[in-house]
mmCIF file of C-alpha atoms in Angstrom:
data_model
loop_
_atom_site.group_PDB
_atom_site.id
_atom_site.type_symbol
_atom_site.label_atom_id
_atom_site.label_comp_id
_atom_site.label_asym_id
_atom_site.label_seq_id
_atom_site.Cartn_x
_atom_site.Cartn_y
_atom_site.Cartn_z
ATOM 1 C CA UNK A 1477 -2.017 -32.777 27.970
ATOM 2 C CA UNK A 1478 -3.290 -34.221 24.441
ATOM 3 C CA UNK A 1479 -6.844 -33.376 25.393
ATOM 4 C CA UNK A 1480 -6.128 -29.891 26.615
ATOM 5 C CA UNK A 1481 -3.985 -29.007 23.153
ATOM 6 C CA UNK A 1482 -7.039 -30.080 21.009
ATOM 7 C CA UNK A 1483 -9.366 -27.978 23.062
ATOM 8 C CA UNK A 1484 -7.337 -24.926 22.846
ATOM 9 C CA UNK A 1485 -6.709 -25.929 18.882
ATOM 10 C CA UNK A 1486 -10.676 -25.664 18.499
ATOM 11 C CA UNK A 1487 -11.489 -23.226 20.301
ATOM 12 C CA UNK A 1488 -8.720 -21.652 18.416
ATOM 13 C CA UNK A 1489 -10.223 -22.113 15.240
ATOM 14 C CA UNK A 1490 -13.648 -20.906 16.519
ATOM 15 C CA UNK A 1491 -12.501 -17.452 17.943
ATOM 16 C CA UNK A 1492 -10.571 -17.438 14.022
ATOM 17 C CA UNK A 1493 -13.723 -18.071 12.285
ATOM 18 C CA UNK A 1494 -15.387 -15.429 14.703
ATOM 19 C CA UNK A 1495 -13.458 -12.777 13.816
ATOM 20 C CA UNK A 1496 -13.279 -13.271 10.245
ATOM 21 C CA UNK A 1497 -17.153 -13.323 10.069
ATOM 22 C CA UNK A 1498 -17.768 -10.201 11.836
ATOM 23 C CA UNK A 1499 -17.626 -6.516 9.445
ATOM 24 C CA UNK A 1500 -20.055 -5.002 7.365
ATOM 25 C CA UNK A 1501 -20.651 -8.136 5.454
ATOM 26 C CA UNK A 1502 -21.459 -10.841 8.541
ATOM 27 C CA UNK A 1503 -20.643 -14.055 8.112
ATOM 28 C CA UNK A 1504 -21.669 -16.686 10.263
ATOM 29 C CA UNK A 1505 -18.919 -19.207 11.634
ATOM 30 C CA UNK A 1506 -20.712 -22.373 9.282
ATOM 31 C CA UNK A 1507 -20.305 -19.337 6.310
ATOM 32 C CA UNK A 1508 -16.865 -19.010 6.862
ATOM 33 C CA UNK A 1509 -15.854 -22.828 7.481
ATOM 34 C CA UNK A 1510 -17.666 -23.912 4.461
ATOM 35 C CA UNK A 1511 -15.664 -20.878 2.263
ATOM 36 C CA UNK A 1512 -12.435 -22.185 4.119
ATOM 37 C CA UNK A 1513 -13.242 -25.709 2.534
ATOM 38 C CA UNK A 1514 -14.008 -24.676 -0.432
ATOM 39 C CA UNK A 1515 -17.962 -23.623 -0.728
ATOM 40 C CA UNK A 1516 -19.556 -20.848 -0.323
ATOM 41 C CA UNK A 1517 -20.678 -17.893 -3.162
ATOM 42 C CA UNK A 1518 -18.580 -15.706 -4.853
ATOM 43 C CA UNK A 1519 -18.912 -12.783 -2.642
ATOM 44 C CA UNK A 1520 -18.356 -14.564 0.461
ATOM 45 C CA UNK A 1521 -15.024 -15.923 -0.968
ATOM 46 C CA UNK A 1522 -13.767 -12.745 -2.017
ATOM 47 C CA UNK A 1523 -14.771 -11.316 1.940
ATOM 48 C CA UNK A 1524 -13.240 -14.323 3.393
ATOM 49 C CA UNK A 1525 -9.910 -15.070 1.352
ATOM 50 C CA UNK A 1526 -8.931 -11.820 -0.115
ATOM 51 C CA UNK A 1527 -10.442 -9.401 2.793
ATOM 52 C CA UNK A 1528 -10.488 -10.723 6.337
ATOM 53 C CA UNK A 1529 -8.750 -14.073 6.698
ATOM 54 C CA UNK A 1530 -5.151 -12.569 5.472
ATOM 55 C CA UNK A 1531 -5.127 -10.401 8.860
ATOM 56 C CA UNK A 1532 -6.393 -13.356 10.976
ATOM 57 C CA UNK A 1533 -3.894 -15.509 10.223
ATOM 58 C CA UNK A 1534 -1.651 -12.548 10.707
ATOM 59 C CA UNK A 1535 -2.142 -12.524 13.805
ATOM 60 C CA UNK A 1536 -1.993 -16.039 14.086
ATOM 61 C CA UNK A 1537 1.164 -16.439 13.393
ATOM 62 C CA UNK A 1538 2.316 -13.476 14.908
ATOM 63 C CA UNK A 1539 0.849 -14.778 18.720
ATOM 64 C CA UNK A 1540 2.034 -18.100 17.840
ATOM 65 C CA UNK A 1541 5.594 -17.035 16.819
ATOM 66 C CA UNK A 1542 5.465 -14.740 20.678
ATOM 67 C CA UNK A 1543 4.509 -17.410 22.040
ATOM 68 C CA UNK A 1544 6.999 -20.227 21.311
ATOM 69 C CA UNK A 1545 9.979 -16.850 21.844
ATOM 70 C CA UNK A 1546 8.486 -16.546 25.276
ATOM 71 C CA UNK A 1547 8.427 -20.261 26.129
ATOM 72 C CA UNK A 1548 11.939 -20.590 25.312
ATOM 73 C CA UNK A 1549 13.227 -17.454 26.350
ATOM 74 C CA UNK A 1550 11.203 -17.926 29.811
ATOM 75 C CA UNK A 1551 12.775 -21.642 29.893
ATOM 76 C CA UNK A 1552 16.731 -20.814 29.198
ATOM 77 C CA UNK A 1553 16.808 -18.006 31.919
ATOM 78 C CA UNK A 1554 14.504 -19.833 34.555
ATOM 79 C CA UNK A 1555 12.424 -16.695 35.154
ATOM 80 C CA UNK A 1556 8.730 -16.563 34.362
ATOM 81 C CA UNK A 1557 8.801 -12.606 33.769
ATOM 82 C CA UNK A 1558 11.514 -12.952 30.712
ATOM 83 C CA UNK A 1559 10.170 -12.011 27.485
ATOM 84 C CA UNK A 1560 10.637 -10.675 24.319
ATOM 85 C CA UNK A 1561 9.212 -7.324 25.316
ATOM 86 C CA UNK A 1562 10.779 -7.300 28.835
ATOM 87 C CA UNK A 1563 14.278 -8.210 28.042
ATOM 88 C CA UNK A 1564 14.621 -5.700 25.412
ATOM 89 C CA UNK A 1565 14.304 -7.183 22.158
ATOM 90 C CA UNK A 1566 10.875 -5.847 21.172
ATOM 91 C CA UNK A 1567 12.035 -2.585 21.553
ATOM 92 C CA UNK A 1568 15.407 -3.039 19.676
ATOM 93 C CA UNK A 1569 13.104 -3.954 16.564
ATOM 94 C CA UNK A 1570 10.771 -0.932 17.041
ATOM 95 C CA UNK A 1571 13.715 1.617 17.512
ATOM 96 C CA UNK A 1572 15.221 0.605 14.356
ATOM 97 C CA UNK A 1573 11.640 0.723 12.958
ATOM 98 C CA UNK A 1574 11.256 3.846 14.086
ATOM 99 C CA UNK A 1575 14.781 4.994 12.916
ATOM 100 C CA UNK A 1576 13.907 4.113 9.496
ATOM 101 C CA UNK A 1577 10.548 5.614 9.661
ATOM 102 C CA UNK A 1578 11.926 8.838 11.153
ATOM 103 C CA UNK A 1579 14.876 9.231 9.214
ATOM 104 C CA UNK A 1580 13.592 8.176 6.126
ATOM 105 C CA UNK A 1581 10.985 9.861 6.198
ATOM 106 C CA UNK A 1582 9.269 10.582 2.761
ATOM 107 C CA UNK A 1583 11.933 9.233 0.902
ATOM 108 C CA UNK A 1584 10.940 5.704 1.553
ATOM 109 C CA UNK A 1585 9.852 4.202 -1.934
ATOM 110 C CA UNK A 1586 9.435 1.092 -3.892
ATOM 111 C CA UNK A 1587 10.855 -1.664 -2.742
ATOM 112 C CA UNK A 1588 12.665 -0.192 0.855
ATOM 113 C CA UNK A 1589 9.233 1.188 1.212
ATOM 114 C CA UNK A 1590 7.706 -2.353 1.522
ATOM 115 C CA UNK A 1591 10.765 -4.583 2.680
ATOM 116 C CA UNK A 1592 12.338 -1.960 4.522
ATOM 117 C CA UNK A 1593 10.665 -1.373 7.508
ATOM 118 C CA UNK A 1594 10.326 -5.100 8.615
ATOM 119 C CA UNK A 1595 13.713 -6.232 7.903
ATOM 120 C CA UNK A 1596 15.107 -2.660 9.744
ATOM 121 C CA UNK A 1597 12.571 -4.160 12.657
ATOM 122 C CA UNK A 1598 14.216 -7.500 12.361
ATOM 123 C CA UNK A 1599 17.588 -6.471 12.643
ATOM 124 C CA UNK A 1600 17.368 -4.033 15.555
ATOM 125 C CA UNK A 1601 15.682 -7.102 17.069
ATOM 126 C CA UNK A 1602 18.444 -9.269 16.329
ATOM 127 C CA UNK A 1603 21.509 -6.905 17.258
ATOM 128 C CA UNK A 1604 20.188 -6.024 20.606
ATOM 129 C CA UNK A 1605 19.654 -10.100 21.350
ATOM 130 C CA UNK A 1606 23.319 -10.122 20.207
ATOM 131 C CA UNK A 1607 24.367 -6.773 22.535
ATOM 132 C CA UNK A 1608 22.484 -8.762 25.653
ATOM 133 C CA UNK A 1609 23.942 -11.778 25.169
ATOM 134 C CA UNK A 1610 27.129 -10.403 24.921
ATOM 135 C CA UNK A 1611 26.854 -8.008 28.190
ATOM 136 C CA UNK A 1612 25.098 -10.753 29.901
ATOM 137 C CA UNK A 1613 27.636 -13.183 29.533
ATOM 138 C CA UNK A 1614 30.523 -13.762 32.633
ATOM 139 C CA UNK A 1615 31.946 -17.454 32.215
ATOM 140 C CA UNK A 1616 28.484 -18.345 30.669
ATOM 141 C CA UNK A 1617 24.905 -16.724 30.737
ATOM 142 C CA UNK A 1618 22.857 -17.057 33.384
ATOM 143 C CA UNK A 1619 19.390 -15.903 33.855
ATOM 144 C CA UNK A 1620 18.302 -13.920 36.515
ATOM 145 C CA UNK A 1621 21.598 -11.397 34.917
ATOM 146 C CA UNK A 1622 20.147 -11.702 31.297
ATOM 147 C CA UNK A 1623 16.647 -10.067 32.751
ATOM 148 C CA UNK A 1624 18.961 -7.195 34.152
ATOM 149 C CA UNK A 1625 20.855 -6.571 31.210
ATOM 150 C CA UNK A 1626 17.683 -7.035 29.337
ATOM 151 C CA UNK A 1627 15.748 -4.255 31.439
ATOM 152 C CA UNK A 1628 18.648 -1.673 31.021
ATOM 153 C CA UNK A 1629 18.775 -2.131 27.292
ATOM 154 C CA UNK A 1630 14.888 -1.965 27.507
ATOM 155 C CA UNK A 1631 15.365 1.724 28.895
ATOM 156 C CA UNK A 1632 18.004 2.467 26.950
ATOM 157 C CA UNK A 1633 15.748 1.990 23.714
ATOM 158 C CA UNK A 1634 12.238 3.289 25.342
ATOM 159 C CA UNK A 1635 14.596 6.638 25.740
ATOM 160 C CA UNK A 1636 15.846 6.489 22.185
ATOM 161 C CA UNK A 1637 12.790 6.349 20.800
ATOM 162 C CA UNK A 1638 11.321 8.723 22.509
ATOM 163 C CA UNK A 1639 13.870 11.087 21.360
ATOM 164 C CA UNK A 1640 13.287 10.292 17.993
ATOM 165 C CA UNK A 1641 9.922 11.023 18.455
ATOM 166 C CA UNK A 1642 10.256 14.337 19.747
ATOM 167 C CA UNK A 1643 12.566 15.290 17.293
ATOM 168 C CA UNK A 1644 10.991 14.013 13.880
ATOM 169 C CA UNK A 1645 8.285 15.285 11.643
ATOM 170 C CA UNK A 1646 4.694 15.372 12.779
ATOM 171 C CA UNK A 1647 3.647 12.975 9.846
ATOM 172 C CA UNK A 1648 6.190 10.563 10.391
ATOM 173 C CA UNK A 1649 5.702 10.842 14.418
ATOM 174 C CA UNK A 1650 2.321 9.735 13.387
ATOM 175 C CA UNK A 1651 3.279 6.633 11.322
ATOM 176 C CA UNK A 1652 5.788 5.727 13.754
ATOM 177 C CA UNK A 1653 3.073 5.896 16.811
ATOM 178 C CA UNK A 1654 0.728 3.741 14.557
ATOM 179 C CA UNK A 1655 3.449 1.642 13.939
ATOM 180 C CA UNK A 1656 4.616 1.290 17.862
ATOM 181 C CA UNK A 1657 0.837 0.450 19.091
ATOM 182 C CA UNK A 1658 0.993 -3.028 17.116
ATOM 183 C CA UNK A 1659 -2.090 -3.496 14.548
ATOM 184 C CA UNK A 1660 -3.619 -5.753 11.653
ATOM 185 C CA UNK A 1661 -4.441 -3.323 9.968
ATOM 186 C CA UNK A 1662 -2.338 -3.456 7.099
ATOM 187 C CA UNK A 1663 -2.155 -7.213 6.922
ATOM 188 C CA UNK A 1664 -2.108 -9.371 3.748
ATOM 189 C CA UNK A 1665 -1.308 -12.431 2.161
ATOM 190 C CA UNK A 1666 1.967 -10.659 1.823
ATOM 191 C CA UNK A 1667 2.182 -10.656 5.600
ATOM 192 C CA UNK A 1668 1.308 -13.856 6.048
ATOM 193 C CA UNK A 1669 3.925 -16.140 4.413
ATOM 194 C CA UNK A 1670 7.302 -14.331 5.551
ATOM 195 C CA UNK A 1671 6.019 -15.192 8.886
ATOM 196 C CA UNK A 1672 4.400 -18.336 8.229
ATOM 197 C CA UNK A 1673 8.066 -19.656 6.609
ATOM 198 C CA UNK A 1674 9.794 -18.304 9.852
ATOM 199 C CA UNK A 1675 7.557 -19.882 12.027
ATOM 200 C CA UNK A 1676 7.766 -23.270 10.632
ATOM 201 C CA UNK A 1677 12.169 -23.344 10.469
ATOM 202 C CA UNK A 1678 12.545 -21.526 13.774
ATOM 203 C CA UNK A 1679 9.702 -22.701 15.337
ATOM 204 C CA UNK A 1680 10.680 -26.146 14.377
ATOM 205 C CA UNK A 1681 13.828 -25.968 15.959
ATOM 206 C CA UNK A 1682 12.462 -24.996 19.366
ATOM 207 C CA UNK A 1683 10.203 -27.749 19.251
ATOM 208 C CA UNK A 1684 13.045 -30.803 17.933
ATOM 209 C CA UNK A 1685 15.195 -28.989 21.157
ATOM 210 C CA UNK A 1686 12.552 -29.870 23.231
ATOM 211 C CA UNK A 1687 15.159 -32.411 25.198
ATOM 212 C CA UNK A 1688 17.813 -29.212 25.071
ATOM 213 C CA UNK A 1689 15.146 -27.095 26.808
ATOM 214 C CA UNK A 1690 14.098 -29.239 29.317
ATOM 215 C CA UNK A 1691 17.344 -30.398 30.324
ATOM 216 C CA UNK A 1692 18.370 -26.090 30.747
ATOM 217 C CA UNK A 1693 15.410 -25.904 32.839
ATOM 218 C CA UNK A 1694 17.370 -28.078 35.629
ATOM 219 C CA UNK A 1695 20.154 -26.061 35.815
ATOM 220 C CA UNK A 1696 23.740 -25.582 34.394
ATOM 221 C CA UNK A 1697 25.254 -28.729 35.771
ATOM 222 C CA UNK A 1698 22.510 -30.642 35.617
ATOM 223 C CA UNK A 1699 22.108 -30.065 31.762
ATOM 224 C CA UNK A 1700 26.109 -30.606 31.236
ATOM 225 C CA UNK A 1701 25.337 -34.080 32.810
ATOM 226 C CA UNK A 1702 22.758 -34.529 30.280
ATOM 227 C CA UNK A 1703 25.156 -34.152 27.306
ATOM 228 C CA UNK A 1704 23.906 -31.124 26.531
ATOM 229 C CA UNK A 1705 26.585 -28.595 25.317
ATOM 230 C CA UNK A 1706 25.317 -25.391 27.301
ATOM 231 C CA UNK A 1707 26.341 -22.289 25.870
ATOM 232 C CA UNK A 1708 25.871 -23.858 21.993
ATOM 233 C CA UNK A 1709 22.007 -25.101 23.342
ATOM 234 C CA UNK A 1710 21.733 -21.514 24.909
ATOM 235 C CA UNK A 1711 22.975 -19.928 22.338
ATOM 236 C CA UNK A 1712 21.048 -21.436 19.181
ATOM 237 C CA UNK A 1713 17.530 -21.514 21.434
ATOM 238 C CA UNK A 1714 17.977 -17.966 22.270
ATOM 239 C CA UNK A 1715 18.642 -17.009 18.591
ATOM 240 C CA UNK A 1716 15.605 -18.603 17.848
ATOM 241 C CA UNK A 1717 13.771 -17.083 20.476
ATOM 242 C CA UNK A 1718 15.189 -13.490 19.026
ATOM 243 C CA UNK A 1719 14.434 -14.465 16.025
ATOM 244 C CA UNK A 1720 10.233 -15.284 16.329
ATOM 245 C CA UNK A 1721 10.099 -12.266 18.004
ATOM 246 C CA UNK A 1722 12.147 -9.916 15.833
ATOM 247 C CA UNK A 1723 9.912 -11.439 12.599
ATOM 248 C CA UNK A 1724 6.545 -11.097 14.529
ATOM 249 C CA UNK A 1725 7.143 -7.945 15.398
ATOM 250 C CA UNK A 1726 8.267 -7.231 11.843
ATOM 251 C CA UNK A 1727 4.910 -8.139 10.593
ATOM 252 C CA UNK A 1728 2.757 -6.376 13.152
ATOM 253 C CA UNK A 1729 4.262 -3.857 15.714
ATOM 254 C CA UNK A 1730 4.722 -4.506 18.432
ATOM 255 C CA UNK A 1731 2.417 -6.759 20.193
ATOM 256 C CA UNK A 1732 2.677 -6.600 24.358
ATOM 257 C CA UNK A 1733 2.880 -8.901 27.068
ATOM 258 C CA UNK A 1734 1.758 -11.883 24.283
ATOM 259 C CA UNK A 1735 5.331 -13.659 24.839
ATOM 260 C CA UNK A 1736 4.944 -12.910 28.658
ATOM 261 C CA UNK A 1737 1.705 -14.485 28.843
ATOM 262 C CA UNK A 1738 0.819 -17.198 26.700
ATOM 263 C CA UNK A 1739 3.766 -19.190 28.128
ATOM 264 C CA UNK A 1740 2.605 -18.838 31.874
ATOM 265 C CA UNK A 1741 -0.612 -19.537 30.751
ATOM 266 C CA UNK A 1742 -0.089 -22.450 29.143
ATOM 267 C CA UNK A 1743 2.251 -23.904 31.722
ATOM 268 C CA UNK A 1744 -0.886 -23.749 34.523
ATOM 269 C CA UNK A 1745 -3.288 -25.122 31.991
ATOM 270 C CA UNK A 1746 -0.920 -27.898 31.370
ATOM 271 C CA UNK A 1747 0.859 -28.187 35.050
ATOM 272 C CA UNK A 1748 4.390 -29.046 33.186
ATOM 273 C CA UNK A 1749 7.298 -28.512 34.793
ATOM 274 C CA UNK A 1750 7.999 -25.824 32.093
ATOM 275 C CA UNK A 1751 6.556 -23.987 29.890
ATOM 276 C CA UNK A 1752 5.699 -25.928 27.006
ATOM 277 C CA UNK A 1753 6.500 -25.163 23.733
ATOM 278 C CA UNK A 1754 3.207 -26.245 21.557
ATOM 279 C CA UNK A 1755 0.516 -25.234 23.958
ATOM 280 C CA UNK A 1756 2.491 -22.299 24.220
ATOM 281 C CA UNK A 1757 2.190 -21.179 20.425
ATOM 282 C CA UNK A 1758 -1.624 -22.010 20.429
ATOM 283 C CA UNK A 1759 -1.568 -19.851 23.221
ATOM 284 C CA UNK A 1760 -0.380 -17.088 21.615
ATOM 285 C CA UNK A 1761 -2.532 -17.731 18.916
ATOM 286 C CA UNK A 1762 -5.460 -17.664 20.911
ATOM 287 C CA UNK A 1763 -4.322 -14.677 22.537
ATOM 288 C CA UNK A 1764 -3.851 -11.823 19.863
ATOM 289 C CA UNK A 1765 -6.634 -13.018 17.422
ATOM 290 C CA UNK A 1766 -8.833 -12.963 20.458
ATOM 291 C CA UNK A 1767 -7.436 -9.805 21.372
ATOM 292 C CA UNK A 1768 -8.119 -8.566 17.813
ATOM 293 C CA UNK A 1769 -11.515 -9.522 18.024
ATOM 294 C CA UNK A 1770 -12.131 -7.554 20.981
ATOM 295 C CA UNK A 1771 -10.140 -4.532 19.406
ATOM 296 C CA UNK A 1772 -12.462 -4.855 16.243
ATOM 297 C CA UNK A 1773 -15.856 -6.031 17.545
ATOM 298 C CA UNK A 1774 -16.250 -5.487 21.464
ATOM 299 C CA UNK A 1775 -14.872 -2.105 22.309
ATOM 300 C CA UNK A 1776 -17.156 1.474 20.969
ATOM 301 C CA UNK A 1777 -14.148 2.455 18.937
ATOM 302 C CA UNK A 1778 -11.966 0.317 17.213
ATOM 303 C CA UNK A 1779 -8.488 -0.035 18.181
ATOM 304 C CA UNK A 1780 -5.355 -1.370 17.271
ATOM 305 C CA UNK A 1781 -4.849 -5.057 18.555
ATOM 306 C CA UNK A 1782 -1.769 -4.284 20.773
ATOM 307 C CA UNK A 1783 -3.544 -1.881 23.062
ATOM 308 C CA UNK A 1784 -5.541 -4.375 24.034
ATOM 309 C CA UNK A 1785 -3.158 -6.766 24.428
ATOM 310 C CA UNK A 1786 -1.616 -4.536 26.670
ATOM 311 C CA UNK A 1787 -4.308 -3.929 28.547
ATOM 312 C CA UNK A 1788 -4.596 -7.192 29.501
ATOM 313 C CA UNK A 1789 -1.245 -8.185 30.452
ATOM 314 C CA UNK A 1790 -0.503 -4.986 32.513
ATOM 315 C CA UNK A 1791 -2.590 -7.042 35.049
ATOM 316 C CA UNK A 1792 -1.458 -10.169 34.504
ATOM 317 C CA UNK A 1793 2.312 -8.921 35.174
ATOM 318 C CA UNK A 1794 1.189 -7.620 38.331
ATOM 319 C CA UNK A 1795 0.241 -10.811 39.087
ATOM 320 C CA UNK A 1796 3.078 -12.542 38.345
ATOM 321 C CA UNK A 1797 4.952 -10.075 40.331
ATOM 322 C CA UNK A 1798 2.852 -10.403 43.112
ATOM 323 C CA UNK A 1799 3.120 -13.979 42.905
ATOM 324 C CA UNK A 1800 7.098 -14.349 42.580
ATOM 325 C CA UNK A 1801 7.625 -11.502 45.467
ATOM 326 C CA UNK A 1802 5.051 -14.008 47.656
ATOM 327 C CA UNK A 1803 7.972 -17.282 46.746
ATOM 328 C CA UNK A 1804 10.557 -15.375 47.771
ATOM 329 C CA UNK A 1805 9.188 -14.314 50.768
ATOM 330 C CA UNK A 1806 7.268 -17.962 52.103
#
């Protein structure tokens, strides 16, 4: 497990160093590993640390903070197809976005302009966790109900914005589409540290629950003869789930079938009984700056980092379909 972590950490840090050394200016991966300790001339400092490595550690953060929301969010309902983006949540955050894109139009200056949009995205995130939860929950929460609840409100949203997106201003439509197709584009070093501080206290309390999460994974009763008190482990994991999501989407768009992924991924690599919570975030990691890379570098035109992303995990939820319909029918 130790072995397979450090692996995916440097190969991580390759596929990092990759994509900040490919633009205009190339950089080769030594280049950019001797700027990020330190050497390197002036040029290549400014192109590495004021240019390119803001939006790869962007999206860093971003697949690492989807990744640890879909670990736990997969591990508290039981079900390898909840995420983020399936249950709802993503699109909570991008209707409000797009609410406050829509209706604010032109208006939106200063200050809202810059903090507005990502904390609108992190509290439609936030309130339709809270609306799930709450229609979800009969005597307690369990899973395979959550994932129904979750794919109604899921519609319910796709249809809302959609009908704020007929009915708004060509510009804005076209910041809000922009917006909805989940890019680096306009990362920076102001990007980086809201999520890097969010990552590190919510993150870190998915990984100290580690027992909490483990123990859910058996079951109701088994986890109540644990010592686990159920619906205040449920509750504070999925807020923190919500929460990683509702921030990463905040600082990037929406970013597709990341959360869905990563944690199914990591769980084969691994072969743990669930999916686990560190390989997890290095999956996600791995996942949307390779993605980006492949958006930026790969493809004739470039694109924005969550149509690939998508592209990719379309597939990969077919297989997962194809692969639960298969248990339930041995």
């Amino acid at each position: 497990m130790v072995l397979i972590n450090v692996v995916t950490l440097i190969a991580l840090f390759l596929v990092v160093c990759i994509n900040i050394g490919r633009g205009d200016f190339p950089l080769s991966v030594g280049e950019v590993t001797e700027v990020l300790f330190g050497g390197g001339s002036r040029i290549e400092r400014f192109i590495v640390m004021d240019l390119r490595l803001p939006r790869s550690l962007t999206g860093l953060l971003v697949g690492m903070a989807l990744g640890i929301s879909g670990a736990v969010t997969q591990s508290i309902s039981r079900n390898s197809l909840a995420s983020p983006d399936i249950l709802g949540i993503t699109a909570g955050a991008s209707a409000a976005a797009v609410a406050m894109i829509v209706l604010g139009g032109g208006s939106l200056a200063g200050i809202l302009a810059t903090l507005g949009l990502p904390l609108a995205a992190l509290l439609g995130g936030i309130v339709t966790a809270v609306l799930i939860y709450a229609l979800a929950w009969k005597r307690g929460v369990e899973g395979f109900r959550l994932i129904l609840v979750g794919i109604a409100i899921n519609a319910m949203l796709t249809a809302v914005i959609g009908w704020l997106l007929i009915s708004a201003d060509i510009n804005d439509v076209s910041r809000a589409q922009l917006w909805l197709t989940g890019s680096l584009n306009g990362a920076n070093w102001n990007t980086v540290w809201p999520v890097l501080v969010a990552l590190v206290l919510v993150g870190g309390v998915a990984v100290v629950s580690t027992f909490t999460l483990g123990a859910l994974r058996l079951g109701d009763d088994n986890a109540r003869s644990l010592g686990v008190r159920l619906q205040y482990g449920q509750a504070s994991l999925l807020l923190a789930a919500v929460a990683l999501a509702a921030i990463a989407t905040a600082a990037a768009g929406p970013i597709g079938f990341v959360a869905l992924a990563a944690p199914q991924i990591a769980l084969r690599l691994l072969r743990t009984p669930g999916p686990p919570i560190i390989a997890s975030a290095l999956m996600g990691g791995l996942l949307v700056v390779g993605s980006d890379l492949i958006a930026r570098t790969i493809l004739p035109v470039e694109l924005p980092v969550g149509i690939v992303t998508s592209a990719l995990g379309g597939p990969f939820l077919l297989y997962l379909l194809v692969r639960s319909n298969r248990k339930v029918s041995a």
